Amino acid sequence: MAEAAQAVWKSIQDFSDEVRELQGTDSVPYLDGPPPALKFYREWLCPNRPCIIRNAFTHWPALHKWTFEYLRAHVGSKTVSVAVTPNGYADAVYRDRFVMPEERNMHFTHFLDIVEKKTKPPGVFYIQKQCSNLTEEFPELMGDVESHIPWMSEALGKTPDAVNFWLGESAAVTSLHKDHYENLYCVISGEKRFILHPPTDRPFIPYEMYQPATYEVHEDGSFQVVDHESAEKVPWIPLDPLDPDLSLYPEYKRTRPLHCTVRAGEMLFLPSLWFHHVRQSHGCVAVNYWYDMEYDIRYHYFQLLESLTKAVGRV
């Protein structure tokens, strides 16, 4: 059995190397404007390849309107949902827990005061709620962007499941994970720094099971991790690609992560099932569109790869 498992593991390694070689996934290419829908479907969506698209939303008023002064005037003191953590890591492994942020309802003007460093309460603050928070919490801003990306909607034959608004401090970090969405990530101001792994790197990216928990902030500003005692454990990636512990996760050295920076006015196409880790400049403003992936043969191939990885004891 051990010999068979080794043979399967060698085949998995060869498969990953071959896909990387044939698909050319050693860098993230740039496109000068979005291609026609059919061309985008053929050359990027179907091959599941990321790209950065310039001049894709130059017509959006948000690009020149969304200063902090404008956001204060148009969103004002309404209450919005803000993620608060002690260290900038929301939805991430902390010690032996998968810890989610405190979701704090606060006045938007108070949040901007924090980002502009006019006040400094304990913690790291980030507007990152992903349940289409742009349409749900910031409808005042929808006239400055599009409700969907027309050429992407045409390529997929559907509109996005969610349109999300992102704004926060530079200490806010998104831990390595994947999503079941075709993601168009549009940076309005500042920049986002991505570390990307193709789905075929899954055998070399560790998952472990963690008790879910949430940060709670006390009146004195200290943070406490509170378990969700009745919740089942959840799988998450413990590895930090900024400082991977190769003594614990030696297989990770087989990966060749892609590093890219998405600047103001640029759009990243992040294909479904790609692993990504995200940092940002301070006060970066972004909008992203989540289109549900097609659960076609690509999804089943990924599930097969994951099953084989688990079967040979590589998680």
CSV table of C-alpha atoms in Angstrom, one decimal:
chain,number,residue,atom,x,y,z
A,1,MET,CA,0.0,0.0,0.0
A,2,ALA,CA,2.8,2.4,0.8
A,3,GLU,CA,4.4,1.8,-2.6
A,4,ALA,CA,1.0,2.5,-4.3
A,5,ALA,CA,0.6,5.7,-2.3
A,6,GLN,CA,4.0,6.8,-3.3
A,7,ALA,CA,3.2,6.1,-7.0
A,8,VAL,CA,0.0,8.2,-6.7
A,9,TRP,CA,1.9,11.0,-5.0
A,10,LYS,CA,4.5,11.0,-7.8
A,11,SER,CA,1.7,11.2,-10.4
A,12,ILE,CA,0.1,14.2,-8.5
A,13,GLN,CA,3.4,16.0,-8.5
A,14,ASP,CA,4.0,15.4,-12.2
A,15,PHE,CA,0.4,16.5,-12.9
A,16,SER,CA,1.0,19.8,-11.2
A,17,ASP,CA,4.3,20.4,-13.0
A,18,GLU,CA,2.8,19.6,-16.4
A,19,VAL,CA,-0.2,21.9,-15.9
A,20,ARG,CA,2.1,24.8,-14.9
A,21,GLU,CA,4.3,24.2,-17.9
A,22,LEU,CA,1.4,23.9,-20.4
A,23,GLN,CA,-0.8,26.7,-19.0
A,24,GLY,CA,2.0,29.2,-18.6
A,25,THR,CA,1.1,30.1,-15.0
A,26,ASP,CA,4.5,31.6,-14.0
A,27,SER,CA,3.3,35.2,-14.1
A,28,VAL,CA,0.1,37.2,-14.3
A,29,PRO,CA,-0.2,38.9,-17.7
A,30,TYR,CA,-1.7,42.3,-18.4
A,31,LEU,CA,-4.4,43.1,-20.9
A,32,ASP,CA,-4.9,46.6,-22.3
A,33,GLY,CA,-8.7,46.7,-21.9
A,34,PRO,CA,-11.2,43.9,-21.7
A,35,PRO,CA,-11.4,41.6,-24.7
A,36,PRO,CA,-14.8,40.7,-26.3
A,37,ALA,CA,-16.8,38.4,-24.1
A,38,LEU,CA,-16.3,35.3,-26.3
A,39,LYS,CA,-12.5,35.9,-26.5
A,40,PHE,CA,-12.3,36.3,-22.7
A,41,TYR,CA,-14.3,33.1,-22.2
A,42,ARG,CA,-12.0,31.1,-24.5
A,43,GLU,CA,-8.7,32.5,-23.4
A,44,TRP,CA,-9.1,33.2,-19.7
A,45,LEU,CA,-12.3,31.8,-18.2
A,46,CYS,CA,-12.1,28.3,-19.7
A,47,PRO,CA,-8.4,27.9,-19.1
A,48,ASN,CA,-8.8,29.2,-15.6
A,49,ARG,CA,-6.0,31.7,-15.9
A,50,PRO,CA,-5.7,35.0,-14.1
A,51,CYS,CA,-4.9,38.3,-15.7
A,52,ILE,CA,-4.8,42.0,-14.8
A,53,ILE,CA,-6.9,44.2,-17.1
A,54,ARG,CA,-6.1,47.9,-17.6
A,55,ASN,CA,-8.6,50.5,-18.7
A,56,ALA,CA,-11.5,48.2,-17.9
A,57,PHE,CA,-13.5,50.7,-15.9
A,58,THR,CA,-12.2,54.1,-16.9
A,59,HIS,CA,-15.8,55.3,-17.3
A,60,TRP,CA,-16.6,54.8,-13.6
A,61,PRO,CA,-17.2,58.1,-11.7
A,62,ALA,CA,-15.8,56.3,-8.6
A,63,LEU,CA,-12.3,56.6,-10.0
A,64,HIS,CA,-12.2,60.4,-9.5
A,65,LYS,CA,-15.0,60.9,-7.0
A,66,TRP,CA,-14.2,58.4,-4.2
A,67,THR,CA,-12.1,60.6,-2.0
A,68,PHE,CA,-12.5,60.3,1.7
A,69,GLU,CA,-14.2,63.7,1.6
A,70,TYR,CA,-16.7,62.5,-0.9
A,71,LEU,CA,-17.3,59.2,1.0
A,72,ARG,CA,-18.0,61.2,4.1
A,73,ALA,CA,-20.5,63.4,2.4
A,74,HIS,CA,-22.4,60.6,0.6
A,75,VAL,CA,-22.3,57.8,3.2
A,76,GLY,CA,-22.2,60.1,6.2
A,77,SER,CA,-22.8,58.9,9.7
A,78,LYS,CA,-24.9,55.9,8.7
A,79,THR,CA,-24.1,52.6,10.6
A,80,VAL,CA,-22.0,50.1,8.7
A,81,SER,CA,-20.4,46.7,9.5
A,82,VAL,CA,-16.7,46.8,10.2
A,83,ALA,CA,-14.4,43.8,11.0
A,84,VAL,CA,-12.2,44.4,14.0
A,85,THR,CA,-9.2,42.2,14.9
A,86,PRO,CA,-6.2,42.6,17.2
A,87,ASN,CA,-3.6,41.8,14.5
A,88,GLY,CA,-5.2,42.5,11.1
A,89,TYR,CA,-6.0,38.8,10.4
A,90,ALA,CA,-9.7,38.2,10.0
A,91,ASP,CA,-11.0,34.7,9.2
A,92,ALA,CA,-7.6,33.2,9.9
A,93,VAL,CA,-5.8,30.6,12.1
A,94,TYR,CA,-4.7,32.0,15.4
A,95,ARG,CA,-2.9,29.4,17.6
A,96,ASP,CA,-5.3,26.4,17.5
A,97,ARG,CA,-8.4,28.2,16.5
A,98,PHE,CA,-10.0,29.5,13.3
A,99,VAL,CA,-10.9,33.0,14.5
A,100,MET,CA,-13.4,35.4,12.8
A,101,PRO,CA,-13.4,39.1,13.5
A,102,GLU,CA,-15.6,41.0,15.7
A,103,GLU,CA,-18.3,42.5,13.4
A,104,ARG,CA,-18.8,45.9,14.9
A,105,ASN,CA,-21.6,48.2,13.8
A,106,MET,CA,-20.3,51.8,13.8
A,107,HIS,CA,-20.8,55.1,12.1
A,108,PHE,CA,-19.0,55.3,8.8
A,109,THR,CA,-17.5,58.7,9.7
A,110,HIS,CA,-16.0,57.2,12.9
A,111,PHE,CA,-14.5,54.4,10.7
A,112,LEU,CA,-13.0,57.0,8.4
A,113,ASP,CA,-11.5,58.9,11.4
A,114,ILE,CA,-9.7,55.7,12.3
A,115,VAL,CA,-8.4,55.1,8.7
A,116,GLU,CA,-7.3,58.7,8.6
A,117,LYS,CA,-5.6,58.3,12.0
A,118,LYS,CA,-7.6,61.0,13.6
A,119,THR,CA,-8.4,58.5,16.3
A,120,LYS,CA,-6.8,55.2,17.2
A,121,PRO,CA,-8.9,52.7,19.2
A,122,PRO,CA,-7.3,49.3,19.9
A,123,GLY,CA,-7.4,46.9,16.9
A,124,VAL,CA,-7.2,46.8,13.1
A,125,PHE,CA,-10.4,48.0,11.2
A,126,TYR,CA,-11.5,46.8,7.8
A,127,ILE,CA,-14.7,47.0,5.9
A,128,GLN,CA,-14.8,43.6,4.3
A,129,LYS,CA,-18.2,42.2,4.8
A,130,GLN,CA,-18.8,40.1,1.7
A,131,CYS,CA,-22.6,39.5,1.4
A,132,SER,CA,-22.9,42.1,-1.4
A,133,ASN,CA,-22.2,44.9,1.1
A,134,LEU,CA,-21.9,47.5,-1.6
A,135,THR,CA,-25.5,47.0,-2.7
A,136,GLU,CA,-26.8,46.3,0.8
A,137,GLU,CA,-24.9,48.8,3.0
A,138,PHE,CA,-23.6,51.4,0.5
A,139,PRO,CA,-26.4,51.9,-2.0
A,140,GLU,CA,-25.5,55.6,-2.1
A,141,LEU,CA,-22.3,54.7,-4.0
A,142,MET,CA,-23.8,52.4,-6.6
A,143,GLY,CA,-24.3,55.2,-9.1
A,144,ASP,CA,-20.6,55.6,-9.3
A,145,VAL,CA,-19.8,52.0,-10.4
A,146,GLU,CA,-21.7,49.3,-12.4
A,147,SER,CA,-24.1,46.8,-10.9
A,148,HIS,CA,-22.3,44.1,-13.0
A,149,ILE,CA,-19.5,43.9,-15.6
A,150,PRO,CA,-21.4,43.6,-18.9
A,151,TRP,CA,-18.7,41.6,-20.8
A,152,MET,CA,-18.3,39.2,-17.9
A,153,SER,CA,-22.1,38.8,-17.6
A,154,GLU,CA,-22.2,38.1,-21.3
A,155,ALA,CA,-19.4,35.6,-21.1
A,156,LEU,CA,-21.0,33.7,-18.2
A,157,GLY,CA,-24.6,34.2,-19.1
A,158,LYS,CA,-25.5,35.5,-15.6
A,159,THR,CA,-25.0,38.5,-13.3
A,160,PRO,CA,-22.9,38.5,-10.2
A,161,ASP,CA,-24.0,36.9,-6.9
A,162,ALA,CA,-22.4,39.7,-4.9
A,163,VAL,CA,-20.8,43.1,-5.3
A,164,ASN,CA,-18.5,44.0,-2.4
A,165,PHE,CA,-16.9,47.1,-1.1
A,166,TRP,CA,-13.4,47.0,0.6
A,167,LEU,CA,-11.7,49.8,2.6
A,168,GLY,CA,-9.4,49.5,5.6
A,169,GLU,CA,-6.0,49.9,7.2
A,170,SER,CA,-2.8,48.6,5.8
A,171,ALA,CA,-2.4,46.1,8.7
A,172,ALA,CA,-5.5,44.2,7.5
A,173,VAL,CA,-4.5,41.0,5.8
A,174,THR,CA,-6.6,38.3,4.0
A,175,SER,CA,-5.2,34.9,4.8
A,176,LEU,CA,-4.6,32.3,2.1
A,177,HIS,CA,-7.8,30.7,0.9
A,178,LYS,CA,-9.9,29.9,-2.2
A,179,ASP,CA,-13.4,30.8,-3.3
A,180,HIS,CA,-16.0,29.2,-5.6
A,181,TYR,CA,-16.4,32.4,-7.6
A,182,GLU,CA,-15.1,34.0,-10.8
A,183,ASN,CA,-13.8,37.2,-9.2
A,184,LEU,CA,-13.2,40.6,-10.8
A,185,TYR,CA,-11.3,42.7,-8.3
A,186,CYS,CA,-11.3,46.4,-9.2
A,187,VAL,CA,-9.0,48.8,-7.3
A,188,ILE,CA,-10.3,52.3,-7.1
A,189,SER,CA,-7.5,53.9,-5.1
A,190,GLY,CA,-4.3,52.6,-3.6
A,191,GLU,CA,-3.1,49.1,-4.4
A,192,LYS,CA,-3.7,45.5,-3.5
A,193,ARG,CA,-0.8,42.9,-3.3
A,194,PHE,CA,-1.8,39.3,-4.1
A,195,ILE,CA,0.0,36.0,-3.7
A,196,LEU,CA,-1.7,33.5,-6.0
A,197,HIS,CA,-1.6,29.7,-6.3
A,198,PRO,CA,-3.3,27.7,-9.1
A,199,PRO,CA,-5.8,25.0,-8.0
A,200,THR,CA,-3.2,22.4,-9.0
A,201,ASP,CA,-1.0,23.5,-6.0
A,202,ARG,CA,-3.7,22.1,-3.7
A,203,PRO,CA,-1.6,18.9,-2.9
A,204,PHE,CA,1.2,21.1,-1.5
A,205,ILE,CA,-1.0,23.5,0.5
A,206,PRO,CA,-1.9,22.2,4.0
A,207,TYR,CA,-5.3,22.1,5.5
A,208,GLU,CA,-6.0,21.4,9.2
A,209,MET,CA,-9.2,21.3,11.2
A,210,TYR,CA,-9.9,24.1,13.7
A,211,GLN,CA,-12.4,25.0,16.3
A,212,PRO,CA,-14.2,28.2,15.1
A,213,ALA,CA,-14.1,31.2,17.3
A,214,THR,CA,-14.7,35.0,17.3
A,215,TYR,CA,-12.7,37.9,18.6
A,216,GLU,CA,-14.5,39.9,21.3
A,217,VAL,CA,-13.2,43.3,22.5
A,218,HIS,CA,-13.5,44.3,26.2
A,219,GLU,CA,-14.1,47.8,27.4
A,220,ASP,CA,-10.4,48.1,28.3
A,221,GLY,CA,-9.5,47.4,24.6
A,222,SER,CA,-8.2,43.9,25.2
A,223,PHE,CA,-9.2,41.1,22.8
A,224,GLN,CA,-10.6,37.7,23.8
A,225,VAL,CA,-11.1,34.6,21.6
A,226,VAL,CA,-14.5,33.1,22.3
A,227,ASP,CA,-15.2,29.6,21.0
A,228,HIS,CA,-18.3,28.7,19.1
A,229,GLU,CA,-18.8,25.7,21.3
A,230,SER,CA,-21.6,24.0,19.4
A,231,ALA,CA,-20.0,24.5,16.0
A,232,GLU,CA,-18.2,21.7,14.2
A,233,LYS,CA,-14.5,22.2,13.3
A,234,VAL,CA,-13.7,23.8,10.0
A,235,PRO,CA,-10.8,23.2,7.5
A,236,TRP,CA,-8.4,26.1,7.0
A,237,ILE,CA,-4.9,26.7,5.8
A,238,PRO,CA,-2.5,27.3,8.6
A,239,LEU,CA,0.4,28.3,6.4
A,240,ASP,CA,1.4,32.0,6.0
A,241,PRO,CA,2.9,32.4,2.5
A,242,LEU,CA,4.8,35.5,3.7
A,243,ASP,CA,6.8,33.3,6.1
A,244,PRO,CA,6.1,29.7,5.4
A,245,ASP,CA,7.3,27.2,8.0
A,246,LEU,CA,8.8,24.6,5.7
A,247,SER,CA,9.9,22.4,8.6
A,248,LEU,CA,6.2,21.9,9.3
A,249,TYR,CA,4.9,22.0,5.7
A,250,PRO,CA,7.9,20.9,3.5
A,251,GLU,CA,5.7,20.1,0.5
A,252,TYR,CA,4.9,23.8,0.1
A,253,LYS,CA,8.4,24.3,-1.3
A,254,ARG,CA,7.2,22.6,-4.5
A,255,THR,CA,4.9,25.6,-5.2
A,256,ARG,CA,5.8,28.6,-7.2
A,257,PRO,CA,3.4,31.3,-6.0
A,258,LEU,CA,2.6,34.2,-8.3
A,259,HIS,CA,3.0,37.7,-6.9
A,260,CYS,CA,1.2,40.6,-8.4
A,261,THR,CA,0.2,44.2,-7.5
A,262,VAL,CA,-3.1,45.6,-8.7
A,263,ARG,CA,-3.1,49.4,-8.8
A,264,ALA,CA,-5.7,52.0,-9.0
A,265,GLY,CA,-7.7,51.7,-12.2
A,266,GLU,CA,-6.7,48.1,-12.7
A,267,MET,CA,-8.9,45.0,-12.5
A,268,LEU,CA,-7.7,41.5,-11.5
A,269,PHE,CA,-9.5,38.5,-12.9
A,270,LEU,CA,-9.0,35.9,-10.2
A,271,PRO,CA,-10.4,32.6,-11.4
A,272,SER,CA,-12.4,30.3,-9.3
A,273,LEU,CA,-10.5,27.9,-7.0
A,274,TRP,CA,-7.3,29.9,-7.1
A,275,PHE,CA,-5.7,30.3,-3.7
A,276,HIS,CA,-5.0,33.9,-2.8
A,277,HIS,CA,-3.5,35.9,0.0
A,278,VAL,CA,-4.1,39.7,0.0
A,279,ARG,CA,-2.4,42.8,1.5
A,280,GLN,CA,-3.2,46.4,0.7
A,281,SER,CA,-1.9,50.0,1.0
A,282,HIS,CA,-3.4,52.0,3.8
A,283,GLY,CA,-6.9,53.3,2.9
A,284,CYS,CA,-7.1,51.3,-0.3
A,285,VAL,CA,-10.6,51.3,-1.8
A,286,ALA,CA,-11.8,48.5,-4.0
A,287,VAL,CA,-14.9,46.9,-5.4
A,288,ASN,CA,-15.2,43.3,-6.5
A,289,TYR,CA,-17.7,41.2,-8.4
A,290,TRP,CA,-18.4,37.6,-7.5
A,291,TYR,CA,-19.8,35.4,-10.3
A,292,ASP,CA,-20.7,31.9,-9.2
A,293,MET,CA,-18.5,29.4,-10.8
A,294,GLU,CA,-19.8,26.7,-13.2
A,295,TYR,CA,-19.7,23.3,-11.4
A,296,ASP,CA,-18.4,21.7,-14.6
A,297,ILE,CA,-15.6,19.2,-15.3
A,298,ARG,CA,-13.0,21.6,-13.9
A,299,TYR,CA,-14.7,21.5,-10.5
A,300,HIS,CA,-14.8,17.7,-10.6
A,301,TYR,CA,-11.1,17.5,-11.5
A,302,PHE,CA,-10.3,19.6,-8.5
A,303,GLN,CA,-12.4,17.5,-6.2
A,304,LEU,CA,-10.6,14.4,-7.6
A,305,LEU,CA,-7.2,16.0,-6.9
A,306,GLU,CA,-8.3,16.9,-3.4
A,307,SER,CA,-9.5,13.3,-2.8
A,308,LEU,CA,-6.3,11.8,-4.1
A,309,THR,CA,-4.3,14.1,-1.9
A,310,LYS,CA,-6.2,13.1,1.2
A,311,ALA,CA,-6.1,9.4,0.2
A,312,VAL,CA,-2.2,9.4,0.2
A,313,GLY,CA,-2.2,11.1,3.5
A,314,ARG,CA,-1.2,14.6,2.2
A,315,VAL,CA,-3.5,17.2,3.6
